[in-house]
Coordinates of C-alpha atoms in Angstrom, one line a residue:
M1 CA -3.5 -1.4 3.0
G2 CA -0.5 -3.6 1.9
N3 CA 3.2 -3.1 2.0
R4 CA 3.8 -2.3 -1.8
R5 CA 7.3 -2.3 -2.7
S6 CA 9.0 -1.1 -5.9
Q7 CA 9.8 -3.9 -8.3
P8 CA 13.2 -3.1 -9.9
G9 CA 14.4 -3.6 -13.2
E10 CA 13.0 -6.4 -15.3
S11 CA 10.6 -7.5 -12.7
N12 CA 8.8 -4.2 -13.0
P13 CA 5.8 -4.5 -15.2
N14 CA 6.7 -1.1 -16.6
W15 CA 10.2 -2.2 -17.7
K16 CA 11.0 -1.1 -21.0
G17 CA 14.4 -2.9 -21.5
G18 CA 16.4 -0.3 -19.7
R19 CA 15.8 2.4 -22.4
T20 CA 13.9 5.6 -21.9
V21 CA 13.7 9.1 -23.1
A22 CA 14.9 11.9 -20.9
S23 CA 12.8 15.2 -20.6
N24 CA 15.6 16.8 -22.7
G25 CA 14.9 14.4 -25.7
Y26 CA 17.9 12.3 -25.3
V27 CA 17.8 8.6 -25.0
L28 CA 19.1 7.0 -21.6
I29 CA 20.0 3.4 -21.3
K30 CA 20.4 1.5 -18.0
R31 CA 24.0 1.0 -17.2
P32 CA 24.6 1.2 -13.6
D33 CA 28.2 0.0 -13.7
H34 CA 29.5 2.9 -16.3
P35 CA 31.3 5.9 -14.9
R36 CA 28.8 8.4 -16.2
A37 CA 25.6 6.8 -14.8
D38 CA 23.3 9.2 -13.0
C39 CA 21.9 8.2 -9.6
R40 CA 19.6 5.9 -11.2
G41 CA 22.0 4.0 -13.1
Y42 CA 21.3 5.6 -16.6
V43 CA 23.7 7.0 -19.2
Y44 CA 23.1 8.8 -22.4
E45 CA 23.0 6.4 -25.3
H46 CA 24.9 8.7 -27.7
I47 CA 27.7 8.8 -25.0
L48 CA 28.0 5.1 -25.2
A49 CA 27.6 4.9 -29.0
A50 CA 30.4 7.5 -29.1
E51 CA 32.5 5.6 -26.7
Q52 CA 32.2 2.4 -28.9
L53 CA 32.9 4.3 -32.0
I54 CA 36.2 5.9 -30.8
G55 CA 37.4 2.9 -28.6
R56 CA 37.8 4.7 -25.4
S57 CA 35.8 6.7 -22.9
V58 CA 34.7 10.3 -24.0
R59 CA 36.9 12.5 -21.8
K60 CA 35.9 15.4 -19.5
G61 CA 35.4 18.5 -21.6
E62 CA 34.8 16.5 -24.7
Q63 CA 31.1 16.7 -26.2
V64 CA 29.3 14.2 -28.5
H65 CA 27.5 16.0 -31.6
H66 CA 24.6 14.7 -33.6
K67 CA 25.3 15.6 -37.1
N68 CA 21.7 15.6 -38.2
H69 CA 20.7 17.3 -34.8
I70 CA 17.9 14.5 -34.2
K71 CA 18.8 13.6 -30.4
T72 CA 17.3 10.2 -30.7
D73 CA 19.5 9.1 -33.8
N74 CA 22.4 7.6 -32.0
R75 CA 23.9 5.5 -35.0
P76 CA 27.8 5.9 -35.2
E77 CA 27.7 7.5 -38.4
N78 CA 25.6 10.4 -37.0
L79 CA 27.8 11.0 -34.0
E80 CA 31.0 12.9 -33.7
V81 CA 33.2 13.7 -30.8
K82 CA 34.1 17.3 -30.2
G83 CA 37.0 18.3 -28.4
S84 CA 35.2 21.0 -26.1
A85 CA 32.0 22.7 -25.7
A86 CA 33.2 25.4 -27.8
H87 CA 33.9 23.1 -30.9
H88 CA 30.4 21.6 -30.4
Q89 CA 28.7 25.1 -30.2
Y90 CA 30.4 26.1 -33.4
E91 CA 28.8 23.1 -35.1
H92 CA 25.3 24.2 -34.0
R93 CA 26.0 27.9 -35.3
K94 CA 26.3 26.3 -38.7
R95 CA 22.7 25.1 -38.7
T96 CA 20.9 25.6 -41.7
D97 CA 17.3 23.8 -40.6
L98 CA 16.4 26.8 -38.2
R99 CA 13.2 29.0 -38.8
G100 CA 14.1 31.7 -40.9
L101 CA 13.2 35.4 -40.4
N102 CA 9.4 36.0 -41.3
E103 CA 9.0 32.3 -42.0
P104 CA 5.5 31.2 -40.6
N105 CA 5.2 28.5 -37.8
V106 CA 2.9 26.0 -39.5
T107 CA 1.1 23.2 -37.8
V108 CA 2.5 19.7 -38.5
S109 CA 1.6 16.2 -37.5
C110 CA 3.7 14.1 -35.0
A111 CA 6.1 11.8 -36.9
C112 CA 5.2 8.9 -34.6
G113 CA 1.9 8.5 -36.3
C114 CA 0.0 9.3 -33.3
G115 CA -2.3 11.7 -34.9
Q116 CA -1.3 14.8 -32.7
T117 CA -0.5 18.1 -34.3
F118 CA 1.9 21.0 -33.0
L119 CA 3.9 23.9 -34.3
R120 CA 6.9 22.9 -36.4
Y121 CA 9.5 25.3 -34.5
D122 CA 10.0 25.2 -30.9
I123 CA 10.6 28.5 -29.0
E124 CA 14.1 28.5 -29.9
N125 CA 13.1 28.1 -33.9
R126 CA 14.5 24.6 -33.8
P127 CA 12.4 22.1 -35.8
R128 CA 10.4 19.6 -34.2
R129 CA 9.4 16.2 -35.5
Y130 CA 7.6 14.8 -32.5
V131 CA 5.0 15.5 -29.7
S132 CA 7.2 15.7 -26.5
G133 CA 7.6 12.1 -25.3
H134 CA 6.7 10.5 -28.5
N135 CA 10.1 10.1 -29.9
L136 CA 10.6 6.8 -28.3
R137 CA 8.2 5.3 -30.4
S138 CA 10.6 6.0 -33.4
I139 CA 13.4 4.0 -31.8
S140 CA 13.7 0.3 -33.2
Q141 CA 14.3 -1.9 -30.5

């Protein structure tokens, strides 16, 4: 059996341009030099986009809010930096797209076009548009 070594970055056949979607649904970008990079060198794309929008780093305690509540929609006009977790949570309490009392949880098709179906609302009654892991297909490269 030969010695197989991991091929990092662009030399890896599975390389997707340094862009991936985390299990929590947020887009990650490979930026190992960024102060908020994780141990693998990835930073949340919405953090990078917000920093570009406001012209400075997002400070400790500040949180980036997606106005339309779509975690993969990191357009500058959809992002807003909140001064604290409390301010961010206030925005989420104002949501009107959550499943209403006695509203049926109907089956819908995945927005990526894969043909899979799932229940429209998750366990916390938030609307879903994609089968888990499929939201990356909706991101224009």
